mmCIF file of C-alpha atoms in Angstrom:
data_model
loop_
_atom_site.group_PDB
_atom_site.id
_atom_site.type_symbol
_atom_site.label_atom_id
_atom_site.label_comp_id
_atom_site.label_asym_id
_atom_site.label_seq_id
_atom_site.Cartn_x
_atom_site.Cartn_y
_atom_site.Cartn_z
ATOM 1 C CA UNK A 1 89.306 97.137 98.149
ATOM 2 C CA UNK A 2 89.838 99.428 101.126
ATOM 3 C CA UNK A 3 91.801 96.710 102.949
ATOM 4 C CA UNK A 4 94.179 96.448 99.988
ATOM 5 C CA UNK A 5 94.578 100.203 99.964
ATOM 6 C CA UNK A 6 95.335 100.219 103.708
ATOM 7 C CA UNK A 7 98.127 97.708 103.085
ATOM 8 C CA UNK A 8 99.358 99.952 100.314
ATOM 9 C CA UNK A 9 99.447 102.954 102.690
ATOM 10 C CA UNK A 10 101.325 100.934 105.324
ATOM 11 C CA UNK A 11 104.049 100.055 102.798
ATOM 12 C CA UNK A 12 104.350 103.714 101.795
ATOM 13 C CA UNK A 13 104.456 104.944 105.397
ATOM 14 C CA UNK A 14 107.105 102.374 106.336
ATOM 15 C CA UNK A 15 109.366 103.482 103.496
ATOM 16 C CA UNK A 16 108.864 107.175 104.295
ATOM 17 C CA UNK A 17 109.452 106.690 108.011
ATOM 18 C CA UNK A 18 112.659 104.810 107.239
ATOM 19 C CA UNK A 19 114.010 107.796 105.340
ATOM 20 C CA UNK A 20 113.052 110.255 108.062
ATOM 21 C CA UNK A 21 114.344 108.021 110.849
ATOM 22 C CA UNK A 22 117.663 107.513 109.081
ATOM 23 C CA UNK A 23 118.065 111.274 108.580
ATOM 24 C CA UNK A 24 117.315 111.916 112.257
ATOM 25 C CA UNK A 25 119.603 109.167 113.558
ATOM 26 C CA UNK A 26 122.550 110.213 111.399
ATOM 27 C CA UNK A 27 121.865 113.910 112.068
ATOM 28 C CA UNK A 28 122.229 114.462 108.344
ATOM 29 C CA UNK A 29 120.402 117.777 108.250
ATOM 30 C CA UNK A 30 122.088 120.863 109.636
ATOM 31 C CA UNK A 31 119.359 123.489 109.601
ATOM 32 C CA UNK A 32 121.822 126.339 110.159
ATOM 33 C CA UNK A 33 123.608 125.799 106.844
ATOM 34 C CA UNK A 34 120.889 124.109 104.834
ATOM 35 C CA UNK A 35 120.546 126.799 102.172
ATOM 36 C CA UNK A 36 124.239 127.613 101.857
ATOM 37 C CA UNK A 37 125.593 125.871 98.767
ATOM 38 C CA UNK A 38 129.147 125.869 97.529
ATOM 39 C CA UNK A 39 130.090 125.438 93.881
ATOM 40 C CA UNK A 40 131.192 121.849 94.532
ATOM 41 C CA UNK A 41 127.724 120.970 95.833
ATOM 42 C CA UNK A 42 125.709 122.384 92.922
ATOM 43 C CA UNK A 43 125.996 119.322 90.616
ATOM 44 C CA UNK A 44 124.497 117.164 93.388
ATOM 45 C CA UNK A 45 121.216 119.053 93.029
ATOM 46 C CA UNK A 46 120.573 116.991 89.886
ATOM 47 C CA UNK A 47 120.409 113.769 91.925
ATOM 48 C CA UNK A 48 116.778 114.341 93.007
ATOM 49 C CA UNK A 49 115.844 115.290 89.454
ATOM 50 C CA UNK A 50 117.442 112.130 88.067
ATOM 51 C CA UNK A 51 115.668 110.001 90.694
ATOM 52 C CA UNK A 52 112.315 111.581 89.864
ATOM 53 C CA UNK A 53 112.746 111.082 86.134
ATOM 54 C CA UNK A 54 113.900 107.468 86.481
ATOM 55 C CA UNK A 55 111.163 106.541 88.950
ATOM 56 C CA UNK A 56 108.454 108.139 86.821
ATOM 57 C CA UNK A 57 109.752 106.432 83.674
ATOM 58 C CA UNK A 58 109.767 102.980 85.298
ATOM 59 C CA UNK A 59 106.377 103.578 86.930
ATOM 60 C CA UNK A 60 104.712 104.534 83.656
ATOM 61 C CA UNK A 61 106.313 101.632 81.777
ATOM 62 C CA UNK A 62 105.116 99.171 84.395
ATOM 63 C CA UNK A 63 101.591 100.612 84.344
ATOM 64 C CA UNK A 64 101.539 100.396 80.525
ATOM 65 C CA UNK A 65 102.174 96.665 80.805
ATOM 66 C CA UNK A 66 98.960 96.249 82.794
ATOM 67 C CA UNK A 67 96.615 94.160 80.694
ATOM 68 C CA UNK A 68 93.160 95.636 80.351
ATOM 69 C CA UNK A 69 91.259 92.358 80.637
ATOM 70 C CA UNK A 70 92.668 91.005 83.912
ATOM 71 C CA UNK A 71 90.814 90.737 87.156
ATOM 72 C CA UNK A 72 91.048 93.285 89.955
ATOM 73 C CA UNK A 73 93.709 91.308 91.863
ATOM 74 C CA UNK A 74 95.980 91.189 88.819
ATOM 75 C CA UNK A 75 95.626 94.916 88.241
ATOM 76 C CA UNK A 76 96.304 95.558 91.920
ATOM 77 C CA UNK A 77 99.507 93.519 91.772
ATOM 78 C CA UNK A 78 100.818 95.448 88.783
ATOM 79 C CA UNK A 79 99.861 98.794 90.334
ATOM 80 C CA UNK A 80 101.453 97.859 93.645
ATOM 81 C CA UNK A 81 104.667 96.712 91.952
ATOM 82 C CA UNK A 82 104.864 99.906 89.894
ATOM 83 C CA UNK A 83 104.356 102.067 92.970
ATOM 84 C CA UNK A 84 106.908 100.173 95.048
ATOM 85 C CA UNK A 85 109.463 100.508 92.232
ATOM 86 C CA UNK A 86 108.840 104.263 92.170
ATOM 87 C CA UNK A 87 109.137 104.598 95.927
ATOM 88 C CA UNK A 88 112.240 102.404 96.112
ATOM 89 C CA UNK A 89 114.097 104.562 93.604
ATOM 90 C CA UNK A 90 113.165 107.712 95.494
ATOM 91 C CA UNK A 91 114.126 106.098 98.782
ATOM 92 C CA UNK A 92 117.479 104.981 97.364
ATOM 93 C CA UNK A 93 118.261 108.505 96.203
ATOM 94 C CA UNK A 94 117.266 109.878 99.607
ATOM 95 C CA UNK A 95 119.536 107.385 101.386
ATOM 96 C CA UNK A 96 122.415 108.321 99.087
ATOM 97 C CA UNK A 97 121.797 111.976 99.974
ATOM 98 C CA UNK A 98 121.811 111.121 103.679
ATOM 99 C CA UNK A 99 124.888 108.903 103.753
ATOM 100 C CA UNK A 100 127.342 110.420 101.289
ATOM 101 C CA UNK A 101 129.388 113.325 102.545
ATOM 102 C CA UNK A 102 129.588 116.391 100.340
ATOM 103 C CA UNK A 103 125.980 116.250 99.202
ATOM 104 C CA UNK A 104 124.027 119.350 100.263
ATOM 105 C CA UNK A 105 121.499 118.940 103.058
ATOM 106 C CA UNK A 106 118.802 120.543 100.942
ATOM 107 C CA UNK A 107 118.752 117.366 98.818
ATOM 108 C CA UNK A 108 117.375 115.399 101.755
ATOM 109 C CA UNK A 109 114.521 117.839 102.184
ATOM 110 C CA UNK A 110 113.882 117.829 98.438
ATOM 111 C CA UNK A 111 113.719 114.032 98.378
ATOM 112 C CA UNK A 112 111.326 113.884 101.340
ATOM 113 C CA UNK A 113 109.126 116.555 99.736
ATOM 114 C CA UNK A 114 109.080 114.656 96.446
ATOM 115 C CA UNK A 115 108.305 111.442 98.301
ATOM 116 C CA UNK A 116 105.351 113.157 99.974
ATOM 117 C CA UNK A 117 104.062 114.266 96.567
ATOM 118 C CA UNK A 118 103.728 110.604 95.587
ATOM 119 C CA UNK A 119 101.432 109.880 98.544
ATOM 120 C CA UNK A 120 98.950 107.187 97.443
ATOM 121 C CA UNK A 121 95.492 108.569 96.857
ATOM 122 C CA UNK A 122 92.420 106.372 96.997
ATOM 123 C CA UNK A 123 90.715 107.925 93.984
ATOM 124 C CA UNK A 124 93.813 107.267 91.846
ATOM 125 C CA UNK A 125 94.024 103.743 93.233
ATOM 126 C CA UNK A 126 90.397 103.064 92.247
ATOM 127 C CA UNK A 127 90.897 104.657 88.841
ATOM 128 C CA UNK A 128 93.741 102.311 87.943
ATOM 129 C CA UNK A 129 92.869 99.119 89.816
ATOM 130 C CA UNK A 130 89.093 99.017 89.482
ATOM 131 C CA UNK A 131 87.970 101.204 86.594
ATOM 132 C CA UNK A 132 84.234 101.259 85.998
#
């Protein structure tokens, strides 16, 4: 069980490091003007919110499809797929924030912070994959 969770953490860390590396390479964050927003940039602040809502909706729907009578490997596969879907949506929104001009830099930090909130926790993993 712990080996499966380690694989799970490696997938998460790879996706997170890709976001951070892309932001560093493209120099997307200007820390001098990060909190200065113009009126044209304000609507873009809803992009992280939309990504969070969509990822949470798809995650919960995928978890609901998990049959209760399957073996541990089947439950792990569904849980892993649901988590990867969630992370992929958040990563896609973060990449959009990094690459598109005109989007405020604060969005990148918001997306990374949100991504960190969805860090896989072992107790949650055990609760869903191998309930007692």
